[in-house]
Short mmCIF file of C-alpha atoms in Angstrom, two decimals:
data_model
loop_
_atom_site.label_atom_id
_atom_site.label_comp_id
_atom_site.label_asym_id
_atom_site.label_seq_id
_atom_site.Cartn_x
_atom_site.Cartn_y
_atom_site.Cartn_z
CA ASN A 14 7.95 -150.77 4.92
CA LEU A 15 6.50 -150.65 8.42
CA THR A 16 5.82 -147.59 10.54
CA ALA A 17 4.12 -147.87 13.90
CA GLY A 18 4.22 -144.23 14.88
CA GLY A 19 2.28 -142.42 12.23
CA GLU A 20 1.87 -141.65 8.57
CA LEU A 21 3.66 -143.16 5.61
CA GLY A 22 4.27 -141.60 2.20
CA PHE A 23 5.45 -143.49 -0.87
CA LEU A 24 6.65 -141.32 -3.75
CA THR A 25 8.23 -142.39 -7.02
CA LEU A 26 10.64 -139.65 -8.04
CA SER A 27 11.36 -140.16 -11.69
CA SER A 28 10.70 -138.80 -15.15
CA TYR A 29 7.12 -138.64 -16.38
CA GLY A 30 5.77 -141.93 -17.61
CA SER A 31 7.98 -144.20 -15.53
CA GLU A 32 6.94 -146.09 -12.43
CA ALA A 33 8.04 -147.97 -9.33
CA LYS A 34 8.74 -151.52 -10.50
CA ILE A 35 9.11 -154.37 -8.01
CA LEU A 36 10.27 -157.17 -10.27
CA GLY A 37 11.97 -159.68 -7.99
CA GLY A 38 15.18 -161.61 -8.56
CA ASN A 39 18.07 -162.61 -6.31
CA GLY A 40 15.64 -164.18 -3.85
CA ALA A 41 13.24 -161.20 -3.83
CA GLU A 42 9.57 -161.99 -4.13
CA GLY A 43 8.72 -159.01 -6.29
CA SER A 44 6.00 -157.82 -3.88
CA LEU A 45 5.27 -154.44 -2.30
CA ALA A 46 4.00 -154.29 1.29
CA LEU A 47 3.26 -151.00 3.07
CA THR A 48 1.86 -150.81 6.61
CA ALA A 49 1.21 -147.75 8.80
CA SER A 50 -0.73 -147.02 11.95
CA LYS A 51 -2.26 -143.90 10.36
CA ASP A 52 -2.47 -142.56 6.79
CA ILE A 53 -0.66 -143.87 3.71
CA THR A 54 -0.15 -141.61 0.69
CA LEU A 55 0.92 -142.96 -2.71
CA LEU A 56 2.16 -140.72 -5.52
CA GLY A 57 3.24 -142.31 -8.78
CA ASN A 58 2.70 -145.56 -10.65
CA ILE A 59 3.27 -149.00 -9.11
CA ASP A 60 4.05 -152.23 -10.93
CA ALA A 61 4.76 -155.38 -8.87
CA LYS A 62 5.58 -158.78 -10.32
CA GLN A 63 3.64 -160.50 -7.54
CA ASP A 64 1.53 -158.80 -4.81
CA ILE A 65 0.72 -155.26 -3.70
CA THR A 66 -0.40 -155.15 -0.05
CA ILE A 67 -1.22 -151.81 1.61
CA ASP A 68 -2.59 -151.66 5.16
CA SER A 69 -3.55 -148.48 7.00
CA GLN A 70 -4.43 -149.59 10.49
CA ASP A 71 -6.71 -148.03 13.11
CA LYS A 72 -8.63 -145.15 11.41
CA GLY A 73 -6.08 -144.21 8.78
CA ILE A 74 -6.83 -143.47 5.13
CA ILE A 75 -5.05 -144.80 2.05
CA SER A 76 -4.90 -142.14 -0.66
CA GLY A 77 -3.00 -141.94 -3.89
CA MET A 78 -2.70 -140.73 -7.44
CA GLY A 79 -0.98 -142.23 -10.45
CA ARG A 80 -1.55 -143.52 -13.94
CA GLY A 81 -2.09 -146.97 -12.49
CA MET A 82 -1.37 -149.79 -10.07
CA LYS A 83 -0.59 -153.25 -11.43
CA ALA A 84 0.21 -156.57 -9.75
CA GLY A 85 0.97 -159.94 -11.29
CA ASN A 86 -0.98 -161.66 -8.50
CA ASP A 87 -3.11 -159.76 -5.95
CA VAL A 88 -3.83 -156.14 -5.00
CA LEU A 89 -4.90 -155.96 -1.34
CA MET A 90 -5.71 -152.60 0.27
CA SER A 91 -7.18 -152.19 3.74
CA GLY A 92 -7.86 -148.73 5.16
CA GLY A 93 -9.44 -147.62 8.40
CA GLU A 94 -11.72 -144.79 7.32
CA GLY A 95 -11.27 -145.51 3.65
CA VAL A 96 -9.34 -145.81 0.42
CA LYS A 97 -9.18 -143.00 -2.16
CA TYR A 98 -7.16 -143.62 -5.30
CA ILE A 99 -6.98 -141.90 -8.70
CA GLY A 100 -5.83 -144.32 -11.39
CA THR A 101 -6.51 -147.78 -12.77
CA ILE A 102 -5.98 -150.93 -10.68
CA HIS A 103 -5.22 -154.21 -12.46
CA ALA A 104 -4.33 -157.58 -10.90
CA GLY A 105 -3.53 -160.96 -12.39
CA ASN A 106 -5.54 -162.68 -9.67
CA ASP A 107 -7.68 -160.81 -7.08
CA ILE A 108 -8.42 -157.23 -6.09
CA SER A 109 -9.61 -156.80 -2.50
CA ILE A 110 -10.20 -153.36 -0.98
CA GLN A 111 -11.90 -152.58 2.32
CA ALA A 112 -12.65 -149.74 4.72
CA LYS A 113 -12.66 -151.31 8.16
CA HIS A 114 -13.87 -148.42 10.35
CA ALA A 115 -15.95 -146.11 8.14
CA THR A 116 -17.69 -143.50 10.28
CA HIS A 117 -18.78 -140.58 8.09
CA ILE A 118 -20.99 -139.85 5.09
CA GLY A 119 -20.55 -136.32 3.76
CA SER A 120 -18.88 -134.50 0.89
CA ALA A 121 -16.55 -136.38 -1.45
CA ASP A 122 -13.52 -134.95 0.38
CA GLU A 123 -14.78 -135.90 3.81
CA GLN A 124 -16.72 -139.13 3.40
CA SER A 125 -15.49 -142.53 4.51
CA GLY A 126 -15.48 -145.56 2.25
CA ILE A 127 -13.90 -146.44 -1.07
CA TYR A 128 -13.39 -144.04 -3.97
CA ILE A 129 -11.55 -145.04 -7.15
CA GLY A 130 -11.51 -142.53 -10.00
CA ASN A 131 -9.98 -141.99 -13.40
CA TRP A 132 -10.51 -140.04 -16.61
CA PRO A 133 -12.86 -141.57 -19.25
CA SER A 134 -11.16 -144.50 -20.97
CA SER A 135 -11.89 -147.75 -22.78
CA VAL A 136 -9.45 -149.41 -20.35
CA PRO A 137 -11.30 -150.84 -17.30
CA LEU A 138 -10.85 -148.87 -14.11
CA LEU A 139 -10.63 -152.15 -12.19
CA GLN A 140 -9.64 -155.43 -13.82
CA ALA A 141 -8.83 -158.72 -12.08
CA GLY A 142 -7.98 -162.11 -13.51
CA ARG A 143 -10.21 -163.66 -10.87
CA ASP A 144 -12.30 -161.93 -8.15
CA ILE A 145 -13.00 -158.31 -7.17
CA ASP A 146 -14.19 -157.77 -3.60
CA PHE A 147 -14.92 -154.34 -2.05
CA ARG A 148 -16.24 -153.99 1.49
CA VAL A 149 -17.14 -151.01 3.68
CA ILE A 150 -17.87 -151.63 7.36
CA GLY A 151 -19.79 -148.81 9.04
CA GLU A 152 -21.03 -145.61 7.38
CA GLY A 153 -19.42 -144.88 4.05
CA LYS A 154 -19.72 -145.13 0.30
CA ILE A 155 -18.41 -147.20 -2.59
CA ASP A 156 -17.87 -144.80 -5.50
CA LEU A 157 -16.11 -146.17 -8.60
CA LEU A 158 -15.77 -143.71 -11.47
CA GLY A 159 -15.24 -146.27 -14.20
CA ASN A 160 -15.88 -149.84 -15.31
CA VAL A 161 -15.19 -153.09 -13.47
CA LYS A 162 -14.10 -156.39 -15.03
CA ALA A 163 -13.48 -159.81 -13.40
CA ASP A 164 -12.16 -162.05 -16.17
CA THR A 165 -12.81 -165.48 -14.63
CA GLY A 166 -14.29 -164.68 -11.22
CA LEU A 167 -16.97 -162.79 -9.32
CA VAL A 168 -17.62 -159.18 -8.34
CA ASN A 169 -18.78 -158.38 -4.81
CA MET A 170 -19.46 -154.85 -3.54
CA SER A 171 -20.93 -154.64 -0.04
CA ILE A 172 -21.58 -152.02 2.61
CA ILE A 173 -22.14 -153.50 6.05
CA GLY A 174 -23.88 -150.46 7.45
CA LYS A 175 -25.12 -147.27 5.77
CA GLY A 176 -24.07 -145.86 2.41
CA ASP A 177 -24.59 -145.80 -1.35
CA ILE A 178 -22.89 -147.80 -4.09
CA GLU A 179 -22.23 -145.91 -7.35
CA ILE A 180 -20.32 -147.47 -10.25
CA GLY A 181 -19.52 -146.16 -13.73
CA GLN A 182 -19.19 -142.90 -15.58
CA PRO A 183 -21.28 -141.43 -18.42
CA ASP A 184 -19.17 -142.22 -21.47
CA GLU A 185 -19.69 -144.05 -24.74
CA LEU A 186 -16.51 -146.12 -24.62
CA ASN A 187 -17.89 -149.13 -22.75
CA GLU A 188 -21.10 -151.10 -23.22
CA LYS A 189 -21.29 -152.46 -19.67
CA THR A 190 -20.40 -151.03 -16.28
CA ILE A 191 -19.63 -154.43 -14.71
CA THR A 192 -18.40 -157.49 -16.61
CA ALA A 193 -17.77 -160.77 -14.79
CA TYR A 194 -17.64 -164.49 -15.43
CA GLY A 195 -19.25 -165.37 -12.10
CA ASN A 196 -21.78 -163.80 -9.75
CA VAL A 197 -22.16 -160.04 -9.42
CA THR A 198 -23.44 -159.02 -5.98
CA LEU A 199 -24.11 -155.42 -4.94
CA ASP A 200 -25.33 -155.12 -1.37
CA THR A 201 -25.88 -152.23 1.03
CA ALA A 202 -27.74 -152.50 4.33
CA GLU A 203 -29.10 -148.95 4.01
CA GLY A 204 -28.61 -146.92 0.85
CA ASP A 205 -29.00 -146.75 -2.93
CA ILE A 206 -27.27 -148.69 -5.72
CA LYS A 207 -26.59 -146.82 -8.96
CA LEU A 208 -25.02 -148.17 -12.16
CA VAL A 209 -24.35 -145.97 -15.18
CA LYS A 210 -24.80 -148.93 -17.54
CA GLY A 211 -25.66 -152.61 -17.23
CA ILE A 212 -24.13 -155.84 -15.95
CA GLU A 213 -22.81 -158.65 -18.11
CA SER A 214 -22.41 -161.97 -16.31
CA ASP A 215 -23.31 -165.64 -16.66
CA ARG A 216 -24.80 -165.45 -13.15
CA LYS A 217 -25.75 -162.19 -11.45
CA SER A 218 -27.54 -161.08 -8.31
CA VAL A 219 -28.12 -157.49 -7.26
CA VAL A 220 -29.32 -157.01 -3.69
#
């Protein structure tokens, strides 16, 4: 789907508990790609056999709500002002999310950056088979209300500008907030870093 003139909405209209499945076959790649010049809104669950790629260009925002988003390979989301999603995100390979033109730090409803939330659960909020990379460029926040797991790769959370990084939620279902095989790097040029619980990794660096 490509729209150059404005906003894009993606809604799965179905009975409760079902989801949009992009499975492939007959030459199809089994990937979902959504691009808009402004905002993109996702309502419902998404399951792609291969990749999920969502790109809100200029200063648009990607927002959505669902039980979860799952890709066999990669989940790639790139928003202008930010990305705000309620639900789990799981990928067989990499998860990469960025806010390219973050310009505002304010209330949760108004701030730029990356916000991923979910209800308390023993299931990781974010889980990738390899790497997890979140990046905010400008003034914004990385706020992840849950736990992060990179099975065989690294975790990188960086704000190139001003803003806080907050990860985790106060529950008793998980021992660690971040679990990774490789390096864990949390980096903000100007701001605070807050973790609800600890980090488990063979190699870790917190900046």
